[in-house]
Coordinates of C-alpha atoms in Angstrom, one line a residue:
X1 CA 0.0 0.0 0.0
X2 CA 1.5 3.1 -0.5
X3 CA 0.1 7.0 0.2
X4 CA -0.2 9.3 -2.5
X5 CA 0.7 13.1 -2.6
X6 CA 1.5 15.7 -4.8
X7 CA 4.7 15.0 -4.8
X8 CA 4.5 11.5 -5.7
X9 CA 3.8 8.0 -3.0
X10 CA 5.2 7.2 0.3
X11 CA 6.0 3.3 0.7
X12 CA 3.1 2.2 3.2
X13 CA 5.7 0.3 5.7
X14 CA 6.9 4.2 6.5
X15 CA 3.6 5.3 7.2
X16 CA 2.5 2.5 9.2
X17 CA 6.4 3.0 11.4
X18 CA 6.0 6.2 12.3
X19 CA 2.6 8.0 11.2
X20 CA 4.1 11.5 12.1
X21 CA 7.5 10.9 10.3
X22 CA 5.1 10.1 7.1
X23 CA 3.6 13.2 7.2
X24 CA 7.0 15.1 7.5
X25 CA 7.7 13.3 5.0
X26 CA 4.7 14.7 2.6
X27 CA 5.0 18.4 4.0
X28 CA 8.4 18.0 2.6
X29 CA 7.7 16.8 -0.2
X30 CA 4.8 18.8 -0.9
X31 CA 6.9 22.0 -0.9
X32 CA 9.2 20.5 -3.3
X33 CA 6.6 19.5 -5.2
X34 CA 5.0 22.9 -5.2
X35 CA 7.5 26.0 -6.8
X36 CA 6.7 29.2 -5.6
X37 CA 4.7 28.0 -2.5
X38 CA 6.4 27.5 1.1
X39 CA 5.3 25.0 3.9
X40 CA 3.8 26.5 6.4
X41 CA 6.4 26.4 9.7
X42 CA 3.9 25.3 12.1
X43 CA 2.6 22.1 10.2
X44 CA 6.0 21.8 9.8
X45 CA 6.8 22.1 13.7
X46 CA 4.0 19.9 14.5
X47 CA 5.1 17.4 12.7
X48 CA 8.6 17.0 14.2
X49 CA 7.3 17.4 18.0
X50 CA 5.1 14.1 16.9
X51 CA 8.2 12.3 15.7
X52 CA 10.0 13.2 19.0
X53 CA 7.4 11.9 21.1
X54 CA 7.5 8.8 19.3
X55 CA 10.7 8.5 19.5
X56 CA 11.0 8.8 23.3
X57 CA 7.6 6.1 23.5
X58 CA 9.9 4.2 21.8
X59 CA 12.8 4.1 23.9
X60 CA 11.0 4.0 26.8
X61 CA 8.9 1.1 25.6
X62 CA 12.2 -1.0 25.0
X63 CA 13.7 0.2 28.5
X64 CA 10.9 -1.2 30.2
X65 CA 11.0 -4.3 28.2
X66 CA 14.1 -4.7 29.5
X67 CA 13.8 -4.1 32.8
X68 CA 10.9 -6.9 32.7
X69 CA 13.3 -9.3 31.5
X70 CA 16.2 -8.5 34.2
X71 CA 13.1 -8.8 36.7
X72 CA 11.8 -11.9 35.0
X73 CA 15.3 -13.2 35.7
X74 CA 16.1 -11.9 39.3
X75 CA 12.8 -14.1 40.1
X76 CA 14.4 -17.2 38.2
X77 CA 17.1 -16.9 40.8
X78 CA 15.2 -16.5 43.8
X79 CA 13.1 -19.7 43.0
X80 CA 16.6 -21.8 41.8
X81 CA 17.7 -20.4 45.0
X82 CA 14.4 -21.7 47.0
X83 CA 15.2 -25.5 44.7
X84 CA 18.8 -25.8 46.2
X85 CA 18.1 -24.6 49.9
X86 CA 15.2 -27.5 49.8
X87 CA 18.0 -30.0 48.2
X88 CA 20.4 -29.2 50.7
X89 CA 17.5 -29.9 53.7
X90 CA 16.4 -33.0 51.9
X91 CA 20.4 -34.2 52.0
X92 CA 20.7 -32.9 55.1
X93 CA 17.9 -36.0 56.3
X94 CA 18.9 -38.7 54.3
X95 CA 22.5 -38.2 56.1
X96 CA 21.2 -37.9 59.3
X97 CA 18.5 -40.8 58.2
X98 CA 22.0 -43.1 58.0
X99 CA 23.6 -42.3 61.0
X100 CA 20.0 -43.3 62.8
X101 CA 20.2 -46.6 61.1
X102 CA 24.1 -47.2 62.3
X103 CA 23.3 -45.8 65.6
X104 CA 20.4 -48.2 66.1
X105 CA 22.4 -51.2 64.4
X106 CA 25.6 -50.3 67.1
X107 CA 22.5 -50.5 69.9
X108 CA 21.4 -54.1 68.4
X109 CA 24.9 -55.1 68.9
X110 CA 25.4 -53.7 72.6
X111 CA 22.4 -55.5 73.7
X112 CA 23.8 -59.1 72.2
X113 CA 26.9 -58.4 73.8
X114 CA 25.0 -57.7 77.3
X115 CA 22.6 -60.6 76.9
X116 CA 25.9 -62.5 76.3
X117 CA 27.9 -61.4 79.1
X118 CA 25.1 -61.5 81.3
X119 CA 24.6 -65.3 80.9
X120 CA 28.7 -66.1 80.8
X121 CA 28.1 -63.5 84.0
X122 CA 26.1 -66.1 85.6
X123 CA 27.8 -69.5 84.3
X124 CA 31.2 -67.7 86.2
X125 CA 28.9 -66.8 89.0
X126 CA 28.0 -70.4 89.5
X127 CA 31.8 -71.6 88.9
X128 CA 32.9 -68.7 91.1
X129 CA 30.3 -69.8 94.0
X130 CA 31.2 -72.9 94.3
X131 CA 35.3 -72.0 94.5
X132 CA 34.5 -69.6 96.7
X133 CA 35.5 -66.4 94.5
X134 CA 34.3 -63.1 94.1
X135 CA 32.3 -62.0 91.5
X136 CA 32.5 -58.4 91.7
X137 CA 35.3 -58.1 88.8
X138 CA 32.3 -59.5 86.5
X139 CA 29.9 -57.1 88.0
X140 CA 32.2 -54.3 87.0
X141 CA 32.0 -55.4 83.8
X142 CA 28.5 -55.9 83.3
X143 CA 28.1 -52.1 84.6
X144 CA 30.9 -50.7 82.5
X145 CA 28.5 -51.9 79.4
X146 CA 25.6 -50.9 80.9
X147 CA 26.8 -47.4 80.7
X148 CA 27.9 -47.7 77.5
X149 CA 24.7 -48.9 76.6
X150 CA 23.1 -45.9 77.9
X151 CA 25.4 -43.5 75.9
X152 CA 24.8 -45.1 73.0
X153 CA 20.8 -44.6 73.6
X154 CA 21.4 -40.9 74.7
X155 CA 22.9 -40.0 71.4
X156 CA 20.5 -42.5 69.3
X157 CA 17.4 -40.3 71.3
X158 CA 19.6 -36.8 70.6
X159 CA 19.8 -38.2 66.4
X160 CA 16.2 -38.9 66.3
X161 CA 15.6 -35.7 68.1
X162 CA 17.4 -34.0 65.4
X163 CA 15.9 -35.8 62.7
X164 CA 12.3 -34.5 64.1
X165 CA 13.6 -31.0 64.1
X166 CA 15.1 -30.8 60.6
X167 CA 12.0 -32.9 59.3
X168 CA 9.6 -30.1 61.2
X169 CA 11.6 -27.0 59.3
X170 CA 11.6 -28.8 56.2
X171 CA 7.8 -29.1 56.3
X172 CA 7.6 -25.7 57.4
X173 CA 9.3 -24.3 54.9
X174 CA 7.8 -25.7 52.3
X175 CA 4.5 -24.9 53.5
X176 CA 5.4 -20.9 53.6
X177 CA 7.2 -21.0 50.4
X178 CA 4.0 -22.3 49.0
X179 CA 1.5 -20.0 50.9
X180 CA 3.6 -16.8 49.7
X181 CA 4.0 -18.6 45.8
X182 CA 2.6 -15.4 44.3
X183 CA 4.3 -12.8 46.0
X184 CA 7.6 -15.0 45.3
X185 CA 7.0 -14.7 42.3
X186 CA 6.0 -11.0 42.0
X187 CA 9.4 -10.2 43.1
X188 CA 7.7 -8.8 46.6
X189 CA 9.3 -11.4 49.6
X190 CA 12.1 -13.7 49.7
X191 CA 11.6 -16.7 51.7
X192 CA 14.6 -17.9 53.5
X193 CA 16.0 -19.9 56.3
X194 CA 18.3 -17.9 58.6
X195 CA 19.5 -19.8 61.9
X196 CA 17.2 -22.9 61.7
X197 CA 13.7 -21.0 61.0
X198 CA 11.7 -19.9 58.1
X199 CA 11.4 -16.2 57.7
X200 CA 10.0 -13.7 54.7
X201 CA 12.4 -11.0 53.6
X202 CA 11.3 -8.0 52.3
X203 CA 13.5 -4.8 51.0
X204 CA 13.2 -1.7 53.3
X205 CA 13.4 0.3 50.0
X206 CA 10.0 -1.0 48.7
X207 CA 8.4 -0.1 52.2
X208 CA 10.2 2.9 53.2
X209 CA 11.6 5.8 52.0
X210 CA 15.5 6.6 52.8
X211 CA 15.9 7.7 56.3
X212 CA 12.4 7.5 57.2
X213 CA 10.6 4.8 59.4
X214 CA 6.9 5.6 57.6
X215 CA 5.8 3.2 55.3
X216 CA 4.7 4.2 52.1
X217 CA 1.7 3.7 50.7
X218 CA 2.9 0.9 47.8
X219 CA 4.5 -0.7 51.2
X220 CA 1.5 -0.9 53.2
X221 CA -0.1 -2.6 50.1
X222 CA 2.1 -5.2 50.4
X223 CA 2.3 -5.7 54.3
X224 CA -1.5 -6.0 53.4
X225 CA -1.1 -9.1 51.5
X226 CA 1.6 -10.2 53.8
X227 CA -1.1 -10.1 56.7
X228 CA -3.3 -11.9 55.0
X229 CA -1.2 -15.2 54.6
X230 CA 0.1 -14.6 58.0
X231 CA -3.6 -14.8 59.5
X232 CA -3.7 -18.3 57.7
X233 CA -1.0 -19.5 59.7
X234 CA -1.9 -20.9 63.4
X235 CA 0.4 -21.7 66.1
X236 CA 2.7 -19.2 65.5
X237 CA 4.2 -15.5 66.4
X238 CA 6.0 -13.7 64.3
X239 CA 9.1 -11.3 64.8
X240 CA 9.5 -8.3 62.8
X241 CA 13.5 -7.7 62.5
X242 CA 15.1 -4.5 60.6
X243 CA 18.3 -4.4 59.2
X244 CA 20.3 -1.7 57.9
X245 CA 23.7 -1.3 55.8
X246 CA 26.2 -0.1 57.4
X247 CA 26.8 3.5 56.0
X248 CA 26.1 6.4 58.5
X249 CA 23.5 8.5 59.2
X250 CA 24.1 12.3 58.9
X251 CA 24.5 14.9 61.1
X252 CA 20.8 16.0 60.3
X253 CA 19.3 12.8 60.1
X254 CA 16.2 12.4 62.4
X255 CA 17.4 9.3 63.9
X256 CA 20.7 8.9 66.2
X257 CA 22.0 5.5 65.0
X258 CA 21.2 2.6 62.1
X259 CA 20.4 1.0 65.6
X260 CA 17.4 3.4 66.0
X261 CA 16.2 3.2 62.8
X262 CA 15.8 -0.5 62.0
X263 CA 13.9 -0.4 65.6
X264 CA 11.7 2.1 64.0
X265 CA 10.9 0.7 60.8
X266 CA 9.7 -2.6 63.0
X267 CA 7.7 -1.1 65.0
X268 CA 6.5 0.1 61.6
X269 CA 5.6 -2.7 60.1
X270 CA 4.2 -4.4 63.4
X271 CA 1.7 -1.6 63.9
X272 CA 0.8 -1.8 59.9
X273 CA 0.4 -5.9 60.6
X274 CA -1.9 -5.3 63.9
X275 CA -4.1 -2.9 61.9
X276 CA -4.2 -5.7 58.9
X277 CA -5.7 -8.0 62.1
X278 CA -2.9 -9.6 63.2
X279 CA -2.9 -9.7 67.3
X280 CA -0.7 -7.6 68.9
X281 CA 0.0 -11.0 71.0
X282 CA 1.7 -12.7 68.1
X283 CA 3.6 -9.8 67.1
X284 CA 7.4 -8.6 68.5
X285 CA 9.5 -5.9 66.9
X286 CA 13.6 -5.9 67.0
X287 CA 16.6 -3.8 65.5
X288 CA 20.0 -5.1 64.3
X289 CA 20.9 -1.9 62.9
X290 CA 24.0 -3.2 60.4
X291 CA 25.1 -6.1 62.4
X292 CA 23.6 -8.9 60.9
X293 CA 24.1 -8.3 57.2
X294 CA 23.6 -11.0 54.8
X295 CA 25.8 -9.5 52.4
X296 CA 29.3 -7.7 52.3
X297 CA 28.6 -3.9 52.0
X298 CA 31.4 -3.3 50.0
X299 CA 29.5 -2.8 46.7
X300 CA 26.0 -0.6 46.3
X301 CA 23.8 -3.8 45.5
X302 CA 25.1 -5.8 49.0
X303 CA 24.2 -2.5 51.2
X304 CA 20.7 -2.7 49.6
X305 CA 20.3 -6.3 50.1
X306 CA 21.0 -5.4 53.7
X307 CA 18.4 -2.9 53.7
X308 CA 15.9 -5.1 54.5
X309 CA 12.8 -6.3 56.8
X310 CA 12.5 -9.6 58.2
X311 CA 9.6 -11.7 59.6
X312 CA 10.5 -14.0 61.4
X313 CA 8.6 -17.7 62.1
X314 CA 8.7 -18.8 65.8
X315 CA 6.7 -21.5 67.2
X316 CA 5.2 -21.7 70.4
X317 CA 7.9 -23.3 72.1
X318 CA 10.1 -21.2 70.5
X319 CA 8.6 -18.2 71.0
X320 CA 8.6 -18.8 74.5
X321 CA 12.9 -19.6 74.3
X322 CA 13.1 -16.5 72.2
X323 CA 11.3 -14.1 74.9
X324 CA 13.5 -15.8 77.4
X325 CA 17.2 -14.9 76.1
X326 CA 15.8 -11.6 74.6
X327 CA 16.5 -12.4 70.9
X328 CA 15.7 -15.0 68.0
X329 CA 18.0 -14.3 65.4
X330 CA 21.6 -12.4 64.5
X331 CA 24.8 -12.7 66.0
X332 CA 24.9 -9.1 67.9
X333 CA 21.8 -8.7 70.2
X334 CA 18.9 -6.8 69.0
X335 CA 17.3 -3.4 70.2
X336 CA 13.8 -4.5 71.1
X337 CA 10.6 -3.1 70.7
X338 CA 7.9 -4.8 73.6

């Protein structure tokens, strides 16, 4: 198809490209066309502003196509990542599934060897009555194993114990990773395990803005749907950690310390969850300021992976353990939020 003007046709693949650059193209052409007449400068005008703004909806088209792809990618990652931490667990109990088995095949043995001794025990004890010897050497004997027996038990009971444990967080973790699939897959939460329990990470950058502790408005609609799950999930309270990097505050800054900040943002987030109706009950804040990165903070991208918010899974039980020593997770103590 082609479009015909006084000066002559424009190729219909131009027009259909870029609608504004075809009818440059014809103004142009049309004062060629025409001796003795001039374009007029504002058709003229108007036509080149058009062919700028496609231009820039152009670029900005392709820039967002790429960013969809790095984020299409980033998410890849995370759920690779998510794969190879539930490998690792599911190695993790086959291991400890084979030292059970030796354990409780050692514990066979022992108690052949007792049942032995205890009848050569009392073939010497007849032998030894009648000669008019002691038996207490024998008797030593016999208690020795016993109390080798009951080692052996103790750490066959601590290995099963274990087992339950690492069999319990596997579960669990499966469980969240499914109940957060979606936002996993938006990009919106990480779900991790940090020091044997299942937690949700989630960037202080999407929820707040820098140096601030009020969440923003696209942050509170994701605590929302964070709530929501979290209500699904009985049996358990939740601790809302924050983290920072480690680069200082300045002179200006509302806050004193990283330490009071991360504190801040928690209590944040925990008065955001209790008006999403989660019970205050469940609910504990904590700060770590920047001593419990995850990351070096050498580079740009470590000290935002570090700016982040964590909430943390406890059990009952260890909920309880947790309010006892004052902390759940991090290797420097937390400033704590009641």
């Amino acid at each position: 198809m082609r479009h015909t003007t006084m000066a002559g046709t424009i190729p219909a693949w131009f027009s259909r490209r870029s609608p504004a650059a075809a009818r440059l193209l014809a103004v142009g052409l049309l004062g060629l066309a025409t001796p003795g007449c001039l374009v007029r400068q504002e058709l003229y005008d108007q036509a080149r502003a058009e062919i700028g703004r496609e231009r820039e909806e152009g670029n900005k088209a392709r820039a967002e196509a790429q960013s969809a792809r790095a984020e299409a990618a980033q998410r890849s990652a995370q759920v690779a990542a998510l794969e190879a931490e539930l490998g690792r667990l599911e190695d993790d109990l086959r291991a400890r599934d084979l030292t059970l088995s030796e354990a409780t095949t050692a514990e066979a043995g022992l108690v052949r060897r007792l049942d032995e001794l205890a009848a050569m025990n009392e073939e010497l004890s007849a032998r030894l009555r009648s000669a008019g010897q002691s038996v207490g050497q024998l008797a030593n004997e016999r208690g020795s194993l016993s109390a080798e027996l009951a080692e052996v038990r103790a750490k066959v009971d601590e290995l099963r114990r274990q087992q339950a444990a690492a069999e319990a967080r596997a579960a669990k973790m499966r469980d969240l990773a499914s109940r957060f699939q979606a936002m996993v897959d938006g990009g919106k939460v990480r779900v991790e395990i940090r020091g044997g329990l299942p937690l949700l990470e989630i960037s202080s950058d999407a929820l707040f803005d820098a140096g601030k502790a009020e969440v923003k408005p696209a942050g509170r609609k994701t605590l929302a749907e964070i709530a929501g799950v979290l209500r699904t999930i009985p049996d358990h309270r939740f601790q809302v950690a924050g983290h920072t990097d480690d680069k200082k505050l300045s002179k200006n800054a509302r806050f004193a310390s990283n330490w009071d900040v991360s504190a801040a943002r928690a209590v944040a987030v925990v008065e955001v969850l209790i008006g999403r109706g989660i019970p205050p009950q469940r609910l504990s804040a904590a700060g770590y300021g920047e001593f419990a990165p995850v990351v070096s903070n050498a580079a740009e991208a470590g000290r935002a992976k570090n700016r982040r918010i964590e909430i943390v899974l406890l059990a009952e039980q260890e909920a309880e353990a947790a309010g006892k020593t004052g902390k759940a997770l991090g290797e420097a103590g937390p400033v704590a939020a009641p």
